[in-house]
Amino acid sequence: MKKSWWKALCIVMLLYTIIGGLLINVPRKAILNESIRNIYFHVPLWFGMMALCGASVFHSIRFLRKPDLVSDIKATSYASTGIVFGILGIITGAVWANYTWGKAWSNDIKQIGAAIALLIYAAYFVLRNSIPDIDKRARVGAVYNIFAFVMLLPALWIIPRMMESLHPGGMGNPGADPRDMDARMRMIFWPAAVPGFILLGVWISTVITRLRKIEDKNLLHA
Amino acid sequence: MHNSFAKKLLLAGLLFTFGRFGEAQEKVEMADGLRSSGKIYVVVAVLAIAFIGLLLFLISIDRKVSRLEKKENQK
């Protein structure tokens, strides 16, 4: 294992999130009850997805500036981990919604936006796999990835701010409304939950990247 | 090394929160009963075990990739 300080930091942050997130007191709110603790696990998945997709598009732009297949491998690794985070975010959101909003899927604008964003990223991989030529695949994939990331912004950030939503902070800040969390919750959410999940995603992505580098060794040194 | 570290951390987390339960009751229903009977710690333990297990899995995959990298470099 490649030892890094940030991997240890990731483990500590996530353990603190799980233990503190379940045990430290939270505001008492009707309907939500104890399920308010899901904020520590459901919301950081989306922060993680956005960070990972950001890292992915960063490497795609780097590929377009200087064609290097390693950048392409990194872009796809981050994108695939980001999609996994997004799918987990949708599933955890559906479970939570089932017990608080009454239905697992109520066509809430953020649910739809998240589903659209995931489908756009799914198309990224479909598009890539439909192009047999490696260099062309990398280039078209990089261009599409920029489009996909640009579509992610309105789907997750802009449209939910403009529409009525069941999510907290509709017509306002949909990600982390300061009114939903008190000081105790913020002490877990910002310093541990969000960076912890992002680091976990980065960790998984780097492992995928290293594996793909070995798999595609012949192509990289050709 | 990982195990003993995790145990210490779990203990610290438990100590930190033990003094906090049983605060004023209000109308909003919370898992107070669950907590006073101590069963919430079962859930915490299960989640912590699941998370530690997944982490160990990730670490082992990370190790395998490192071994593979070493082998490739020697070729």
Tab-separated table of C-alpha atoms in Angstrom, chain A:
chain	number	residue	atom	x	y	z
A	1	MET	CA	0.000	0.000	0.000
A	2	LYS	CA	1.191	3.466	-0.831
A	3	LYS	CA	1.192	5.160	2.551
A	4	SER	CA	0.085	8.767	2.627
A	5	TRP	CA	-0.845	11.123	5.411
A	6	TRP	CA	-4.159	11.923	3.755
A	7	LYS	CA	-5.258	8.287	3.772
A	8	ALA	CA	-4.814	8.195	7.561
A	9	LEU	CA	-6.620	11.547	7.781
A	10	CYS	CA	-9.484	10.124	5.714
A	11	ILE	CA	-9.874	7.141	8.089
A	12	VAL	CA	-9.843	9.381	11.178
A	13	MET	CA	-12.340	11.844	9.680
A	14	LEU	CA	-14.791	9.156	8.619
A	15	LEU	CA	-14.586	7.302	11.942
A	16	TYR	CA	-15.290	10.600	13.717
A	17	THR	CA	-18.181	11.209	11.339
A	18	ILE	CA	-19.734	7.786	12.008
A	19	ILE	CA	-19.245	7.694	15.778
A	20	GLY	CA	-19.802	11.389	16.472
A	21	GLY	CA	-22.520	11.594	13.839
A	22	LEU	CA	-24.527	8.900	15.579
A	23	LEU	CA	-23.888	9.877	19.186
A	24	ILE	CA	-23.492	13.641	19.511
A	25	ASN	CA	-26.783	15.423	20.140
A	26	VAL	CA	-28.688	17.001	17.265
A	27	PRO	CA	-31.531	19.549	17.066
A	28	ARG	CA	-34.971	18.113	17.783
A	29	LYS	CA	-37.137	18.594	14.739
A	30	ALA	CA	-40.536	17.185	13.901
A	31	ILE	CA	-40.786	14.779	10.925
A	32	LEU	CA	-37.002	14.519	10.670
A	33	ASN	CA	-36.447	13.224	14.225
A	34	GLU	CA	-33.184	11.292	14.468
A	35	SER	CA	-32.994	10.971	10.691
A	36	ILE	CA	-31.455	14.465	10.663
A	37	ARG	CA	-28.209	12.565	11.211
A	38	ASN	CA	-28.411	11.448	7.583
A	39	ILE	CA	-27.028	14.898	6.745
A	40	TYR	CA	-23.618	13.562	7.815
A	41	PHE	CA	-23.727	10.734	5.285
A	42	HIS	CA	-26.116	11.612	2.456
A	43	VAL	CA	-25.026	15.192	1.747
A	44	PRO	CA	-21.225	14.560	1.782
A	45	LEU	CA	-21.769	11.933	-0.931
A	46	TRP	CA	-22.956	14.759	-3.204
A	47	PHE	CA	-20.087	17.019	-2.161
A	48	GLY	CA	-17.814	14.079	-2.938
A	49	MET	CA	-19.419	13.551	-6.325
A	50	MET	CA	-18.981	17.204	-7.258
A	51	ALA	CA	-15.354	17.243	-6.121
A	52	LEU	CA	-14.578	14.023	-8.004
A	53	CYS	CA	-16.295	15.214	-11.176
A	54	GLY	CA	-14.347	18.468	-10.810
A	55	ALA	CA	-11.094	16.501	-10.580
A	56	SER	CA	-12.192	14.487	-13.609
A	57	VAL	CA	-12.844	17.539	-15.769
A	58	PHE	CA	-9.551	19.061	-14.572
A	59	HIS	CA	-7.671	16.070	-15.991
A	60	SER	CA	-9.762	16.156	-19.175
A	61	ILE	CA	-8.750	19.778	-19.761
A	62	ARG	CA	-5.146	18.833	-19.071
A	63	PHE	CA	-5.458	16.086	-21.673
A	64	LEU	CA	-6.741	18.550	-24.259
A	65	ARG	CA	-3.877	20.943	-23.529
A	66	LYS	CA	-1.238	18.218	-23.590
A	67	PRO	CA	-2.383	14.837	-24.948
A	68	ASP	CA	-1.140	12.290	-22.444
A	69	LEU	CA	-3.094	9.082	-21.922
A	70	VAL	CA	-2.314	9.152	-18.190
A	71	SER	CA	-4.494	12.267	-17.905
A	72	ASP	CA	-7.265	10.382	-19.702
A	73	ILE	CA	-6.969	7.445	-17.283
A	74	LYS	CA	-7.158	9.841	-14.337
A	75	ALA	CA	-10.192	11.618	-15.784
A	76	THR	CA	-12.124	8.361	-16.192
A	77	SER	CA	-11.114	7.030	-12.772
A	78	TYR	CA	-12.378	10.170	-11.034
A	79	ALA	CA	-15.557	10.211	-13.125
A	80	SER	CA	-16.387	6.586	-12.342
A	81	THR	CA	-15.859	7.073	-8.596
A	82	GLY	CA	-17.949	10.242	-8.828
A	83	ILE	CA	-20.794	8.294	-10.452
A	84	VAL	CA	-20.641	5.645	-7.718
A	85	PHE	CA	-20.929	8.426	-5.118
A	86	GLY	CA	-23.850	9.923	-7.027
A	87	ILE	CA	-25.687	6.590	-7.252
A	88	LEU	CA	-25.157	6.043	-3.522
A	89	GLY	CA	-26.411	9.600	-2.945
A	90	ILE	CA	-29.618	8.903	-4.897
A	91	ILE	CA	-30.222	5.591	-3.098
A	92	THR	CA	-29.594	7.010	0.380
A	93	GLY	CA	-31.764	10.002	-0.540
A	94	ALA	CA	-34.596	7.706	-1.641
A	95	VAL	CA	-34.440	5.744	1.623
A	96	TRP	CA	-34.460	8.953	3.648
A	97	ALA	CA	-37.284	10.463	1.578
A	98	ASN	CA	-39.367	7.316	1.997
A	99	TYR	CA	-39.579	7.896	5.745
A	100	THR	CA	-39.775	11.692	5.834
A	101	TRP	CA	-41.500	12.832	2.636
A	102	GLY	CA	-43.627	9.695	2.443
A	103	LYS	CA	-42.388	8.494	-0.917
A	104	ALA	CA	-39.018	7.259	-2.108
A	105	TRP	CA	-39.307	9.291	-5.300
A	106	SER	CA	-41.529	12.344	-5.413
A	107	ASN	CA	-40.152	13.998	-8.568
A	108	ASP	CA	-38.534	16.672	-6.449
A	109	ILE	CA	-36.484	19.032	-8.587
A	110	LYS	CA	-33.229	17.970	-6.949
A	111	GLN	CA	-34.005	14.308	-7.419
A	112	ILE	CA	-34.682	14.916	-11.099
A	113	GLY	CA	-31.592	17.097	-11.468
A	114	ALA	CA	-29.424	14.454	-9.825
A	115	ALA	CA	-30.881	11.728	-12.036
A	116	ILE	CA	-30.236	13.826	-15.157
A	117	ALA	CA	-26.669	14.506	-14.053
A	118	LEU	CA	-26.058	10.794	-13.501
A	119	LEU	CA	-27.512	9.915	-16.914
A	120	ILE	CA	-25.273	12.506	-18.586
A	121	TYR	CA	-22.248	10.945	-16.886
A	122	ALA	CA	-23.435	7.458	-17.844
A	123	ALA	CA	-23.498	8.674	-21.461
A	124	TYR	CA	-19.856	9.716	-21.022
A	125	PHE	CA	-18.848	6.083	-20.609
A	126	VAL	CA	-21.215	4.855	-23.339
A	127	LEU	CA	-19.698	7.403	-25.728
A	128	ARG	CA	-16.133	6.454	-24.815
A	129	ASN	CA	-16.720	2.751	-25.208
A	130	SER	CA	-18.274	3.255	-28.632
A	131	ILE	CA	-14.986	4.625	-30.042
A	132	PRO	CA	-12.398	1.905	-30.664
A	133	ASP	CA	-9.491	4.232	-31.484
A	134	ILE	CA	-7.700	5.035	-28.217
A	135	ASP	CA	-6.535	8.572	-28.978
A	136	LYS	CA	-9.802	9.587	-30.569
A	137	ARG	CA	-11.712	8.062	-27.637
A	138	ALA	CA	-9.622	10.053	-25.182
A	139	ARG	CA	-10.084	13.305	-27.089
A	140	VAL	CA	-13.841	12.969	-27.685
A	141	GLY	CA	-14.251	11.780	-24.095
A	142	ALA	CA	-12.387	14.811	-22.760
A	143	VAL	CA	-14.540	17.214	-24.770
A	144	TYR	CA	-17.739	15.468	-23.675
A	145	ASN	CA	-16.556	15.452	-20.066
A	146	ILE	CA	-16.368	19.248	-20.121
A	147	PHE	CA	-19.942	19.343	-21.433
A	148	ALA	CA	-21.037	16.862	-18.753
A	149	PHE	CA	-19.485	18.922	-15.965
A	150	VAL	CA	-21.032	22.105	-17.295
A	151	MET	CA	-24.417	20.337	-17.254
A	152	LEU	CA	-23.785	19.179	-13.691
A	153	LEU	CA	-23.683	22.784	-12.457
A	154	PRO	CA	-27.244	23.775	-13.412
A	155	ALA	CA	-28.624	20.344	-12.528
A	156	LEU	CA	-27.280	20.374	-8.985
A	157	TRP	CA	-26.641	24.009	-8.163
A	158	ILE	CA	-28.668	26.462	-10.236
A	159	ILE	CA	-32.086	24.940	-11.004
A	160	PRO	CA	-32.707	23.726	-7.406
A	161	ARG	CA	-32.144	27.298	-6.243
A	162	MET	CA	-34.836	28.577	-8.590
A	163	MET	CA	-37.619	26.079	-7.954
A	164	GLU	CA	-39.745	25.013	-5.030
A	165	SER	CA	-38.267	21.874	-3.560
A	166	LEU	CA	-38.895	19.428	-0.771
A	167	HIS	CA	-35.215	19.650	-0.023
A	168	PRO	CA	-34.283	22.188	2.641
A	169	GLY	CA	-33.217	25.546	1.329
A	170	GLY	CA	-35.403	25.477	-1.758
A	171	MET	CA	-35.333	28.948	-3.359
A	172	GLY	CA	-32.085	29.409	-1.443
A	173	ASN	CA	-28.979	27.403	-0.759
A	174	PRO	CA	-29.853	23.769	-1.469
A	175	GLY	CA	-26.527	22.249	-0.448
A	176	ALA	CA	-25.997	23.269	3.127
A	177	ASP	CA	-28.520	25.706	4.504
A	178	PRO	CA	-27.079	27.170	7.710
A	179	ARG	CA	-30.554	27.054	9.291
A	180	ASP	CA	-30.698	23.259	9.110
A	181	MET	CA	-27.648	22.604	11.230
A	182	ASP	CA	-26.669	23.921	14.617
A	183	ALA	CA	-23.099	24.503	15.760
A	184	ARG	CA	-22.668	20.913	17.002
A	185	MET	CA	-23.714	19.501	13.659
A	186	ARG	CA	-21.489	21.857	11.716
A	187	MET	CA	-18.530	20.667	13.801
A	188	ILE	CA	-18.989	17.223	12.290
A	189	PHE	CA	-20.252	18.166	8.851
A	190	TRP	CA	-17.630	20.629	7.598
A	191	PRO	CA	-14.352	19.504	9.202
A	192	ALA	CA	-14.929	15.735	9.018
A	193	ALA	CA	-17.863	14.464	6.947
A	194	VAL	CA	-17.366	16.462	3.737
A	195	PRO	CA	-13.540	16.254	3.486
A	196	GLY	CA	-13.594	12.650	4.734
A	197	PHE	CA	-15.891	11.470	1.962
A	198	ILE	CA	-13.974	13.494	-0.647
A	199	LEU	CA	-10.688	11.930	0.473
A	200	LEU	CA	-12.250	8.455	0.359
A	201	GLY	CA	-13.306	9.124	-3.235
A	202	VAL	CA	-9.834	10.383	-4.137
A	203	TRP	CA	-8.296	7.300	-2.523
A	204	ILE	CA	-10.495	4.903	-4.517
A	205	SER	CA	-9.828	6.895	-7.701
A	206	THR	CA	-6.053	6.762	-7.272
A	207	VAL	CA	-6.205	2.968	-6.791
A	208	ILE	CA	-8.254	2.629	-10.011
A	209	THR	CA	-5.784	4.909	-11.804
A	210	ARG	CA	-2.800	2.836	-10.693
A	211	LEU	CA	-4.493	-0.389	-11.750
A	212	ARG	CA	-5.423	1.046	-15.162
A	213	LYS	CA	-1.858	2.281	-15.670
A	214	ILE	CA	-0.603	-1.294	-15.286
A	215	GLU	CA	-3.374	-2.685	-17.487
A	216	ASP	CA	-2.717	-0.190	-20.274
A	217	LYS	CA	1.056	-0.285	-19.890
A	218	ASN	CA	1.577	-1.355	-23.483
A	219	LEU	CA	-0.441	1.587	-24.780
A	220	LEU	CA	1.217	4.147	-22.536
A	221	HIS	CA	4.749	3.290	-23.656
A	222	ALA	CA	3.904	2.687	-27.299
